[in-house]
Coordinates of C-alpha atoms and ligand atoms in Angstrom, one line a residue:
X1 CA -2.5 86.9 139.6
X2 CA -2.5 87.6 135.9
X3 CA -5.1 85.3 133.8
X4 CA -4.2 83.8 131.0
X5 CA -6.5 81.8 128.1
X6 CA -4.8 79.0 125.7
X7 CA -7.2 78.1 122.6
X8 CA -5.9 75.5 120.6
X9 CA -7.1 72.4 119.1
X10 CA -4.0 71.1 119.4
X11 CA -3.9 69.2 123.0
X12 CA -0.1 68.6 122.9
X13 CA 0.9 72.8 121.8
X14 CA -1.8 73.1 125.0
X15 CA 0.0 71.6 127.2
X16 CA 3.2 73.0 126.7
X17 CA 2.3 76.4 127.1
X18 CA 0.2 75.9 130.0
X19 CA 3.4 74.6 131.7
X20 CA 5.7 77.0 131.1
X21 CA 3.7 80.0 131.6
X22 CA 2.2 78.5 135.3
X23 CA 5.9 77.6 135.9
X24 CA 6.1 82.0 135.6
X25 CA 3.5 82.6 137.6
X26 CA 0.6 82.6 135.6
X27 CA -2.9 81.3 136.1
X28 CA -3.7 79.1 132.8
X29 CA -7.1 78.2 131.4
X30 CA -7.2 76.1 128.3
X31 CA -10.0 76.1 125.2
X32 CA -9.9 72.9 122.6
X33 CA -12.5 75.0 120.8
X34 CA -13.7 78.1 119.5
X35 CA -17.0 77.5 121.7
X36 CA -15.1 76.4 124.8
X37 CA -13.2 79.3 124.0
X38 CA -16.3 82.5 124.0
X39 CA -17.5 80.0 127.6
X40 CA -14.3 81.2 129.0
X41 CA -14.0 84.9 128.1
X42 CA -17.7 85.0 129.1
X43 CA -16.9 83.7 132.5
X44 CA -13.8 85.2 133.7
X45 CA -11.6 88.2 133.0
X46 CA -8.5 87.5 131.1
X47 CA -5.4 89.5 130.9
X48 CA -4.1 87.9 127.9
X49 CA -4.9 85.0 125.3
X50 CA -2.9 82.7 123.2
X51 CA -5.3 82.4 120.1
X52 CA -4.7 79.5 117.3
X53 CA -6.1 81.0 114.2
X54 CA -6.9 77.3 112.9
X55 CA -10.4 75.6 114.9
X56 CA -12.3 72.9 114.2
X57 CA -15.5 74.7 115.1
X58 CA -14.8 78.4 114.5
X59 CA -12.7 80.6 112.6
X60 CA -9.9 82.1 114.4
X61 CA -10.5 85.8 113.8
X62 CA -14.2 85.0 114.6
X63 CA -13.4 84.0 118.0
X64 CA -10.9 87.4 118.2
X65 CA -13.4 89.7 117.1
X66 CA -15.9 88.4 120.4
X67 CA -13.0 88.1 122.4
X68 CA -12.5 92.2 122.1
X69 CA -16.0 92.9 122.2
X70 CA -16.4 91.3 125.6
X71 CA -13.1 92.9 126.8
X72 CA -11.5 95.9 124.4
X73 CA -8.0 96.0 126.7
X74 CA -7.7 92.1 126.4
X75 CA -4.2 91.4 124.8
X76 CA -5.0 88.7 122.2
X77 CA -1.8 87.1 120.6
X78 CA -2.5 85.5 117.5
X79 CA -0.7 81.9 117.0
X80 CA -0.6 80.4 113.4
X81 CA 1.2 77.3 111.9
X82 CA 0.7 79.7 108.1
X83 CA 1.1 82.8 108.5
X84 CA 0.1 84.7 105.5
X85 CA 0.7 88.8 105.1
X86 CA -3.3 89.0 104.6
X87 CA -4.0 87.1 108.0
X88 CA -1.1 89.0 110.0
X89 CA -3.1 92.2 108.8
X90 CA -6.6 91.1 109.6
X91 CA -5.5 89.9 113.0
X92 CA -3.7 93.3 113.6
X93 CA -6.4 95.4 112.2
X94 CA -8.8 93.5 114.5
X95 CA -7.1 94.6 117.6
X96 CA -4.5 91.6 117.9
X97 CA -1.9 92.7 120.5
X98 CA 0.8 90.4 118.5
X99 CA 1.4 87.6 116.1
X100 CA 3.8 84.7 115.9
X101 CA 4.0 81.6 114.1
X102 CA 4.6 77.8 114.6
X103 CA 6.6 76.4 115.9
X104 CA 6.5 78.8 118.6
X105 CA 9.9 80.4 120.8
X106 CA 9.0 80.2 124.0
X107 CA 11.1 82.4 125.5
X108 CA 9.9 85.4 122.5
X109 CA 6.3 83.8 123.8
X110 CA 7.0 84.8 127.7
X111 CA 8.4 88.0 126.8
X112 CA 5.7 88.7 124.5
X113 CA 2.9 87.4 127.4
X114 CA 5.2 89.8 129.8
X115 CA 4.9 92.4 127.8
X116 CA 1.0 92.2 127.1
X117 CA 0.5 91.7 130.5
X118 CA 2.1 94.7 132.0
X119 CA 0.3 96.8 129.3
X120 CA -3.2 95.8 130.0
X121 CA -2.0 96.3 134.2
X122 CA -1.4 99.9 132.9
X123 CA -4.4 100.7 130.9
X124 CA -6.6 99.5 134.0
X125 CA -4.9 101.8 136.4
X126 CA -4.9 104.2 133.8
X127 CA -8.7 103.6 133.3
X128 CA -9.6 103.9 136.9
X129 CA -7.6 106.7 137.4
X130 CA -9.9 108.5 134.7
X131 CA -13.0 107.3 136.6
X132 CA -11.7 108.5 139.8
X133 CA -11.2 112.0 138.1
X134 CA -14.2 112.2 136.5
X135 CA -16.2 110.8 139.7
X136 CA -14.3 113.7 141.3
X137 CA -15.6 116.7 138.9
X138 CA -18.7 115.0 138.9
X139 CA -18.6 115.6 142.7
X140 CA -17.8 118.5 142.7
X141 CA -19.8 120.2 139.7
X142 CA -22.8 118.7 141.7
X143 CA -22.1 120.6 144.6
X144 CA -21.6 123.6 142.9
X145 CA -24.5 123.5 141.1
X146 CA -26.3 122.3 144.7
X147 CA -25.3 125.2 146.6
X148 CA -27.9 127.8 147.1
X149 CA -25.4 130.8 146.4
X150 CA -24.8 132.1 142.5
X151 CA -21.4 130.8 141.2
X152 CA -19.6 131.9 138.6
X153 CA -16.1 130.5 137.4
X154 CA -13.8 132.6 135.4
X155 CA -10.0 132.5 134.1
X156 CA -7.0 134.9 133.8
X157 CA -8.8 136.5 130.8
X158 CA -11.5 136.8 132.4
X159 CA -13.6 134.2 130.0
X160 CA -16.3 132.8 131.9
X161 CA -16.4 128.9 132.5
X162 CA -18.8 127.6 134.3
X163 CA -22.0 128.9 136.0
X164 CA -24.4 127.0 138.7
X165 CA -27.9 127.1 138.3
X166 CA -28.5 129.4 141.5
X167 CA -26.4 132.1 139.5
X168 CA -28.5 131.8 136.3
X169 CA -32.3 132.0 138.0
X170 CA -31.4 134.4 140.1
X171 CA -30.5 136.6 137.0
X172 CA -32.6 135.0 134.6
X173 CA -30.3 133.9 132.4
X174 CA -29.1 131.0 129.8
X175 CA -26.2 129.2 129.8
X176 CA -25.1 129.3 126.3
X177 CA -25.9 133.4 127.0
X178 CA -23.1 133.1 129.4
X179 CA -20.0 130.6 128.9
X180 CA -17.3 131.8 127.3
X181 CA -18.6 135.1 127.2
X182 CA -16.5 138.1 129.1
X183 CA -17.1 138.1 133.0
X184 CA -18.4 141.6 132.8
X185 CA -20.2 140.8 129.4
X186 CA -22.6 139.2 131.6
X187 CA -22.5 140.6 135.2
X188 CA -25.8 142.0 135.6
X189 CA -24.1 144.8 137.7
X190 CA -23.8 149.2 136.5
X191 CA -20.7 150.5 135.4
X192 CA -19.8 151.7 138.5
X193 CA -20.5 148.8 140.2
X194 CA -18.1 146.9 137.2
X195 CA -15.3 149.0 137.9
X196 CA -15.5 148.3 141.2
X197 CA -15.3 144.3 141.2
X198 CA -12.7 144.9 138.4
X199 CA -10.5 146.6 141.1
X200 CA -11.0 143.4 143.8
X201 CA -10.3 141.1 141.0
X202 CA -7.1 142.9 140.6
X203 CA -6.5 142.8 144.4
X204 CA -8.0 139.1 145.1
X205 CA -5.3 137.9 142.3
X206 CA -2.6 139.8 143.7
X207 CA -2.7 138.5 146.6
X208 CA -4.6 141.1 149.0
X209 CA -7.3 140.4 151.2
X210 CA -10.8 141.3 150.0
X211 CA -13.6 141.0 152.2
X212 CA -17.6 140.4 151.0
X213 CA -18.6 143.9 149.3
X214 CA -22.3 144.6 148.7
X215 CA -24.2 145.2 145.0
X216 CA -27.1 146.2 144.5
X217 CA -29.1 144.7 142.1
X218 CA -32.3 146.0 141.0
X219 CA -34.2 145.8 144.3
X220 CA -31.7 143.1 145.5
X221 CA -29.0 142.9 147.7
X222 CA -25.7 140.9 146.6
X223 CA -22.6 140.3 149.4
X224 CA -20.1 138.6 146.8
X225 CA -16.7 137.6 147.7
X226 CA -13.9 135.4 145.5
X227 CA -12.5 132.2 146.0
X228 CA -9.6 130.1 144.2
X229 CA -10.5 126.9 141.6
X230 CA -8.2 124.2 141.0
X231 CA -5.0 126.4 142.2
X232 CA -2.0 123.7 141.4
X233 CA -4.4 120.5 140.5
X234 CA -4.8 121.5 137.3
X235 CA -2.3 123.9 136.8
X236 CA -4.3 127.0 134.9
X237 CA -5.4 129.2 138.3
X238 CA -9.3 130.2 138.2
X239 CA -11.3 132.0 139.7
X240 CA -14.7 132.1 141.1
X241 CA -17.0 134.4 142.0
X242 CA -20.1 133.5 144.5
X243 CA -22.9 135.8 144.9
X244 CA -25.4 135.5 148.1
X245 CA -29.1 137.2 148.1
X246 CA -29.3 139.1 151.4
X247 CA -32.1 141.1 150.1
X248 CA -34.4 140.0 153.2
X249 CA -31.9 139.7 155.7
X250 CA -30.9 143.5 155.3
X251 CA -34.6 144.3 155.4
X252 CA -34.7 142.0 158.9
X253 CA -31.3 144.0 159.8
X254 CA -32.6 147.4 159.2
X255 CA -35.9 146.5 160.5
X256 CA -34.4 145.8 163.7
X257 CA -31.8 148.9 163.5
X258 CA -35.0 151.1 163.3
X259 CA -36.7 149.5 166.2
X260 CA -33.2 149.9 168.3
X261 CA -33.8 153.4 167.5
X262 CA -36.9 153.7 168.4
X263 CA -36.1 152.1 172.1
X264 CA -33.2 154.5 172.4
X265 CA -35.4 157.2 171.8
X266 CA -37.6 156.2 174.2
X267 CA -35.8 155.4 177.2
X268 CA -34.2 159.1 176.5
X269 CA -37.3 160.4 176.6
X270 CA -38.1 158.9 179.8
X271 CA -34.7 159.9 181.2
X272 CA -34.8 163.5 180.2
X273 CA -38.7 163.5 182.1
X274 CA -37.3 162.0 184.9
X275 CA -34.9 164.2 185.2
X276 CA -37.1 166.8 185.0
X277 CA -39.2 165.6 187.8
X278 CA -36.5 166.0 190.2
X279 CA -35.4 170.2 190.4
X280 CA -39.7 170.7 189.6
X281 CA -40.5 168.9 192.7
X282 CA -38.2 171.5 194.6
X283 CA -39.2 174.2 192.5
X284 CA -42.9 173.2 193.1
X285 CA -42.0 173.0 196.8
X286 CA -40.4 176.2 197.4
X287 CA -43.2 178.2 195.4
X288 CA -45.9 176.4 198.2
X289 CA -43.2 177.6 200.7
X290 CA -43.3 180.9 199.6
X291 CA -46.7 181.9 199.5
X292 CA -46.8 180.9 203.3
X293 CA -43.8 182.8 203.8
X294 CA -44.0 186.8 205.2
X295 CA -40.2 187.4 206.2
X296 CA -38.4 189.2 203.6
X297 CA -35.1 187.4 203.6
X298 CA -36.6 184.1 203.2
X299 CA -38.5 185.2 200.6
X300 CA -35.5 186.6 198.8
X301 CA -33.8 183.1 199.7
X302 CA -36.7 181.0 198.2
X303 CA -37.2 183.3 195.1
X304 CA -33.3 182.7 194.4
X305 CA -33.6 179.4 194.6
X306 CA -36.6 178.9 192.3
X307 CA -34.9 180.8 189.9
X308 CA -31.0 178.3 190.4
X309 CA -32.9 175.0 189.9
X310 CA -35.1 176.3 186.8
X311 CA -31.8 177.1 185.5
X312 CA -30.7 173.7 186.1
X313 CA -33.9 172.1 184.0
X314 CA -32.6 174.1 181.9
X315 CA -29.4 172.5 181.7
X316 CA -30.9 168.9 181.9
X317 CA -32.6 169.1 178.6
X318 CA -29.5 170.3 177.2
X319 CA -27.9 167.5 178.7
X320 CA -29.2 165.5 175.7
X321 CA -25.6 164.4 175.2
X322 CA -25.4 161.6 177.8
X323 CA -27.7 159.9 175.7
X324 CA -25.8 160.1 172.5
X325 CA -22.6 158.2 172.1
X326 CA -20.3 161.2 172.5
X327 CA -18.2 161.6 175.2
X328 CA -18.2 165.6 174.7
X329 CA -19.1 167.3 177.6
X330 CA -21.3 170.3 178.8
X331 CA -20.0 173.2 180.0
X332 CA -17.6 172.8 182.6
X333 CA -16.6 174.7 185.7
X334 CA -14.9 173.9 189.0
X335 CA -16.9 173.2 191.1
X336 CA -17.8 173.2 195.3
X337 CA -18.7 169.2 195.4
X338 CA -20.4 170.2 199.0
X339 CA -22.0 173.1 197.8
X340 CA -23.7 170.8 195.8
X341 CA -24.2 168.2 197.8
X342 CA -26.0 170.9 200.0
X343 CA -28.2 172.1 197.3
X344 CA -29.0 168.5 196.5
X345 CA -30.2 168.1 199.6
X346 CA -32.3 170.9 199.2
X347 CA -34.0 169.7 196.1
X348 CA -34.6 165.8 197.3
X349 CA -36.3 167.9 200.5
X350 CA -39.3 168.9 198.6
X351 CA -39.6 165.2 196.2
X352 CA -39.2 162.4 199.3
X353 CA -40.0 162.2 202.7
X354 CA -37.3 163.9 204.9
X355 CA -38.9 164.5 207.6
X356 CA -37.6 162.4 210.5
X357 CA -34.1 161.9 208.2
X358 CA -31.2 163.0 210.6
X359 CA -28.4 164.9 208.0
X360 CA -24.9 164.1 209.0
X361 CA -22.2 165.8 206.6
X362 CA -18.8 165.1 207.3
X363 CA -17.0 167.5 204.7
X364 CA -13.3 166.6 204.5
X365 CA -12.4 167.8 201.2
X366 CA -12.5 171.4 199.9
X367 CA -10.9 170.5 196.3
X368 CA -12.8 171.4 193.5
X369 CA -13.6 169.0 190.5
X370 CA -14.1 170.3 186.9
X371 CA -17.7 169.3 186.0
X372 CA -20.8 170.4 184.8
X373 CA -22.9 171.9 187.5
X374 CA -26.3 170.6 186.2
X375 CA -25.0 167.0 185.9
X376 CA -23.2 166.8 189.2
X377 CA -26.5 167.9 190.6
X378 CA -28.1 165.6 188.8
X379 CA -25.9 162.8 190.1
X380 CA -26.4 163.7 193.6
X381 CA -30.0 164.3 194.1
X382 CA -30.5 161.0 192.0
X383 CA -28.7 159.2 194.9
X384 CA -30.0 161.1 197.7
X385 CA -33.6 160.6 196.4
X386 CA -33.1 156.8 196.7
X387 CA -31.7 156.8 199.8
X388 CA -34.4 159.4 201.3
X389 CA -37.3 156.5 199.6
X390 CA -34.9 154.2 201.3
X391 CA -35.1 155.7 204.6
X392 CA -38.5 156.1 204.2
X393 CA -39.0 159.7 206.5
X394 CA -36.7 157.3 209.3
X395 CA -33.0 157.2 209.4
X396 CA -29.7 158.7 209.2
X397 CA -28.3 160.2 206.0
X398 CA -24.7 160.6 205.7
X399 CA -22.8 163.0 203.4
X400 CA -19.2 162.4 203.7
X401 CA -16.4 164.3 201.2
X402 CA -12.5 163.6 201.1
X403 CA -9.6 164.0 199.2
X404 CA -7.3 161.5 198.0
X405 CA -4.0 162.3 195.6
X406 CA -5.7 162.8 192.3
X407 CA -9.5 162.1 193.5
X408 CA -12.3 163.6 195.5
X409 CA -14.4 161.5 197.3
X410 CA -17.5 161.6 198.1
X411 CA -20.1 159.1 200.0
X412 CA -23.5 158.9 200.1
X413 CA -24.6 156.2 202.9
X414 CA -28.1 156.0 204.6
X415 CA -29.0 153.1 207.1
X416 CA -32.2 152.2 205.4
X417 CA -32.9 148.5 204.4
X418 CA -30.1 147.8 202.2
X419 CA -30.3 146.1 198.6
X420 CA -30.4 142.5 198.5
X421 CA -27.3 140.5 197.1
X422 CA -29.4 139.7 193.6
X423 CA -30.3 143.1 192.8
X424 CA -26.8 144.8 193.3
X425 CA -25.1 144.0 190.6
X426 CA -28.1 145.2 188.3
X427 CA -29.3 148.6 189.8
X428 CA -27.1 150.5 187.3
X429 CA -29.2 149.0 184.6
X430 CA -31.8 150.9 182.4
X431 CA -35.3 150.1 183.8
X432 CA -34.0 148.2 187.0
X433 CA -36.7 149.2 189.8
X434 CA -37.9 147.6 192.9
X435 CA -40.7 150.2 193.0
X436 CA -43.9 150.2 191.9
X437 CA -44.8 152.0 188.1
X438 CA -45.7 155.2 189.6
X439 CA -42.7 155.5 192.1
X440 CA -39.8 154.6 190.0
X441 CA -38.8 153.8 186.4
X442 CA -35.0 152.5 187.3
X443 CA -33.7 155.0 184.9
X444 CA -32.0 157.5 188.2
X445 CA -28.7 155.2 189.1
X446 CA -28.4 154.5 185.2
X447 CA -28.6 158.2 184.4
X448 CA -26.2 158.5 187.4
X449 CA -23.7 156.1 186.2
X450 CA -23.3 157.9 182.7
X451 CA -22.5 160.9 183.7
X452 CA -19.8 160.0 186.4
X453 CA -18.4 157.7 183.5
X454 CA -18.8 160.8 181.1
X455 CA -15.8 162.7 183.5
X456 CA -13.9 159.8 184.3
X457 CA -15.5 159.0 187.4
X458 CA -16.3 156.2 188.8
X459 CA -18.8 155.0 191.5
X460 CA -19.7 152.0 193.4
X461 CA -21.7 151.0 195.4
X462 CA -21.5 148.9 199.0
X463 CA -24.9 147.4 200.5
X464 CA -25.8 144.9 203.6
X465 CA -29.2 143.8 203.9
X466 CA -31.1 145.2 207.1
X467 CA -28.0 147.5 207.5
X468 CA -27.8 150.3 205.0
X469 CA -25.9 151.5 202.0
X470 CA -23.3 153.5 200.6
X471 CA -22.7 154.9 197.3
X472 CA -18.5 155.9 197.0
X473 CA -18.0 158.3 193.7
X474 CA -14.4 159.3 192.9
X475 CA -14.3 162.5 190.4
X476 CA -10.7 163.6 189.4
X477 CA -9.6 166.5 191.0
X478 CA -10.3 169.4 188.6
X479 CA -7.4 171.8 190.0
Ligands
LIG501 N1 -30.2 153.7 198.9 C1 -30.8 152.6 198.5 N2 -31.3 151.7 199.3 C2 -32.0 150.6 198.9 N3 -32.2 150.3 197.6 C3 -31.7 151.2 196.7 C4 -31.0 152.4 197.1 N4 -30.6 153.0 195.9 C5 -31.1 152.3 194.9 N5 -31.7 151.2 195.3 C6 -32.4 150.1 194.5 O1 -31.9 150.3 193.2 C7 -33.1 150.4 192.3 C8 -32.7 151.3 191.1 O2 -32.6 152.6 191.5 P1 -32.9 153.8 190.4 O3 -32.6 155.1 191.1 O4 -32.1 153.4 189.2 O5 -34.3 153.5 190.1 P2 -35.6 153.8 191.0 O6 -35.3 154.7 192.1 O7 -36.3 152.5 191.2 O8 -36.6 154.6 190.0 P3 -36.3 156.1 189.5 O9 -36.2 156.0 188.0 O10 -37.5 156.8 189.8 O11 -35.1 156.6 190.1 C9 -34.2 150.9 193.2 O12 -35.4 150.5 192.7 C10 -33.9 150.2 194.5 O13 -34.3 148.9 194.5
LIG502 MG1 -34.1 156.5 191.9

């Protein structure tokens, strides 16, 4: 409810007015003096006052000048039996909202109080409104300036506007160096580098999507992207540009890049040695067998073979490629996937206990698959290794080929020990062994499973505890 403050001496001019303003609504407080009067406005917050110029105690525009001291919006109308021109212009000049004279209209006094009532309601809203905005910028320039990224705030033109602190240590700069200077007055960045961000200005303000690019500066690292000011609060669009040091981050990033390296280089190393292992056991093998050996034709047959699976080392260290993303492949032929599986057999002969291993091959399919020779090998005698450890010189190995419409089949099974059900799902990892250090390195099924991947192959594999296992490999048909 709107406050209102009578000061008169006059107790009978007091008591009319309080009536017929709280008969409108108002709250009324009455002063007889200009003392009474300064207890009031100190006390309370008034909205307007009727002021008599004439007090016993105090002069009029005395008591005016306090009264808009202790609240500049109050509306203070003057009242005055004499109005003189001189007083009128004091009053006025002193921030009076109106003056009238005795005997007084009440119904120009209610409008007047109406009036100077719905002003000050304005200013106040007015006034708070302004607070709330400038509680807002304030808000918001301190978390620009709190956030730990380099911000700079530009217009159409390209005039700078505002910078955070972040944005002047990192560069090392004053602010009076840089506000209302040129955006590229003051970008620490090259030419290049300016023609550049001059370009995603153009695109960011058209519209188009730019993504964090990278500067360089001096031994730094920049990612900077843009962002919209203000768009539609306060009309003018700006811009703002926020720069984040990812100098040691990159370092961490490339640190760890290089070490990934390394590791790949590693396990090929280890692959391309254990892949070696496999043909030099059976080369090693057949050279023992050979000096033994007196019949001619065998030693023909031997001397053939030591020469086929050098050949094929030969063809493993150029096999590199399995290692490298590229899905190129060696040189391809069609080949005899029993033929293979024969020589295979052959090989894993002379690197794991076969002795007491019963052979069964059930060859079904005579189609021929477009591969290279020195991989397929590999693939096989990889699998027949393991199931020969497997087996452990005891068992039954089975070598089973078929043909289905666009595949050849071909299953390895033996009826050794099995895998358990935790380890299945992981044997085609890198490094996944069950052996000791010097029997296995886990690198044979992973070496395995890139290369039938590498001709759109695919393999699986099928195991029971105590029972066995079987490894199923479907190659495309290659004619
Ligand atoms: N026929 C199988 N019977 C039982 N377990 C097998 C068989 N084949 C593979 N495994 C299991 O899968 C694991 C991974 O085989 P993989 O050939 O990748 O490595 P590895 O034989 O242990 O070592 P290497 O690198 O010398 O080949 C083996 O350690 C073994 O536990
Ligand atoms: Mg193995």
């Amino acid at each position: 409810m709107s406050n209102i403050l009578i000061i008169d001496d006059d107790s009978g001019t007091r008591e009319t007015l309080s009536d017929i303003l709280q008969e409108e609504g108002y709250k009324v407080a009455c002063a007889e003096t200009g003392a009474q009067s300064l207890e009031c406005l100190q006390k309370e917050e008034f909205q307007a006052v009727l002021l008599d110029l004439k007090l016993p105690d105090m002069n009029g525009l005395d008591i005016l000048k306090d009264a808009m001291r202790l609240n500049p919006g109050l509306k203070v109308i003057v009242v005055s039996g004499y109005a003189t021109l001189e007083n009128t212009i004091t009053a006025l000049n002193e921030g009076a909202y109106a003056y009238i004279t005795k005997p007084i209209n009440m119904e120009m006094v209610k409008a007047i109080i109406k009036q100077a009532i719905m002003q000050y309601e304005f200013a106040t809203k007015k006034r708070e409104a302004e607070e709330e905005v400038r509680r807002l910028k304030e808000y918001n320039e301190s978390i620009l300036m709190s956030l730990p990224y380099a911000i700079i705030i530009f217009d159409k033109e390209q005039i700078v506007e505002c910078v955070n602190l972040v944005y002047l240590n990192d560069f090392n700069l004053q602010e009076e160096a840089v506000i209302n200077k040129n955006l590229f007055e003051v970008l620490p960045f090259t030419n290049s580098q300016k023609e550049n961000i001059k370009q995603n200005i153009k695109k960011f303000l058209s519209g188009e999507l730019v993504h964090t690019e990278e500067v360089k500066i001096d031994q730094r690292t920049f990612g900077y992207r843009f962002f919209d000011v203000l768009k539609g609060l306060l009309g003018e669009q700006k811009t703002g540009l926020i720069m984040r040091d990812s100098t040691s981050e990159k370092k961490i990033q490339q640190q760890l890049i290089q070490s990934e390296k390394l590791a790949g280089i590693g396990t090929m190393a280890m692959g391309i040695a254990h892949e070696l292992n496999n043909p030099l056991f059976g080369i090693m093998g057949m050279a023992e067998a050979l000096l033994a050996e007196k019949d001619p034709e065998k030693i023909k047959e031997y001397t053939e073979d030591i020469i086929k699976y050098s050949r094929n080392t030969a063809v493993i260290v150029k096999g590199l490629s399995i290692y490298s993303r590229s899905t190129e492949a060696g040189d391809m032929l069609l080949i005899d996937v029993n033929e293979k599986l024969n020589e295979a057999v052959k090989i894993a002969r002379h690197s794991e206990k076969f002795d007491g291993v019963k052979v069964i091959k059930e060859y079904q399919s005579n189609k021929k698959i477009l591969i290279n020779s020195g991989e397929l090998q590999q693939v096989f005698v990889n699998i027949i290794n393991n199931a020969a450890h497997a087996l452990n010189g005891n068992g039954e190995l089975k070598l089973l080929t078929k043909s289905e419409e666009d595949s050849v089949v071909v299953q390895i099974c033996d009826n050794g020990p099995g895998i358990s059900k935790d380890f299945v799902g992981k044997i085609f990892e890198p490094f996944f062994t069950t052996k000791d250090p010097d029997k296995g390195t886990g690198l044979g099924l992973n070496i395995v499973y890139r290369i039938v991947q590498k001709y759109n192959g695919n393999i699986s594999v099928e195991s029971e505890k105590g029972k066995g296992t079987t490894f199923t490999i479907h190659f495309p048909i290659g004619e």
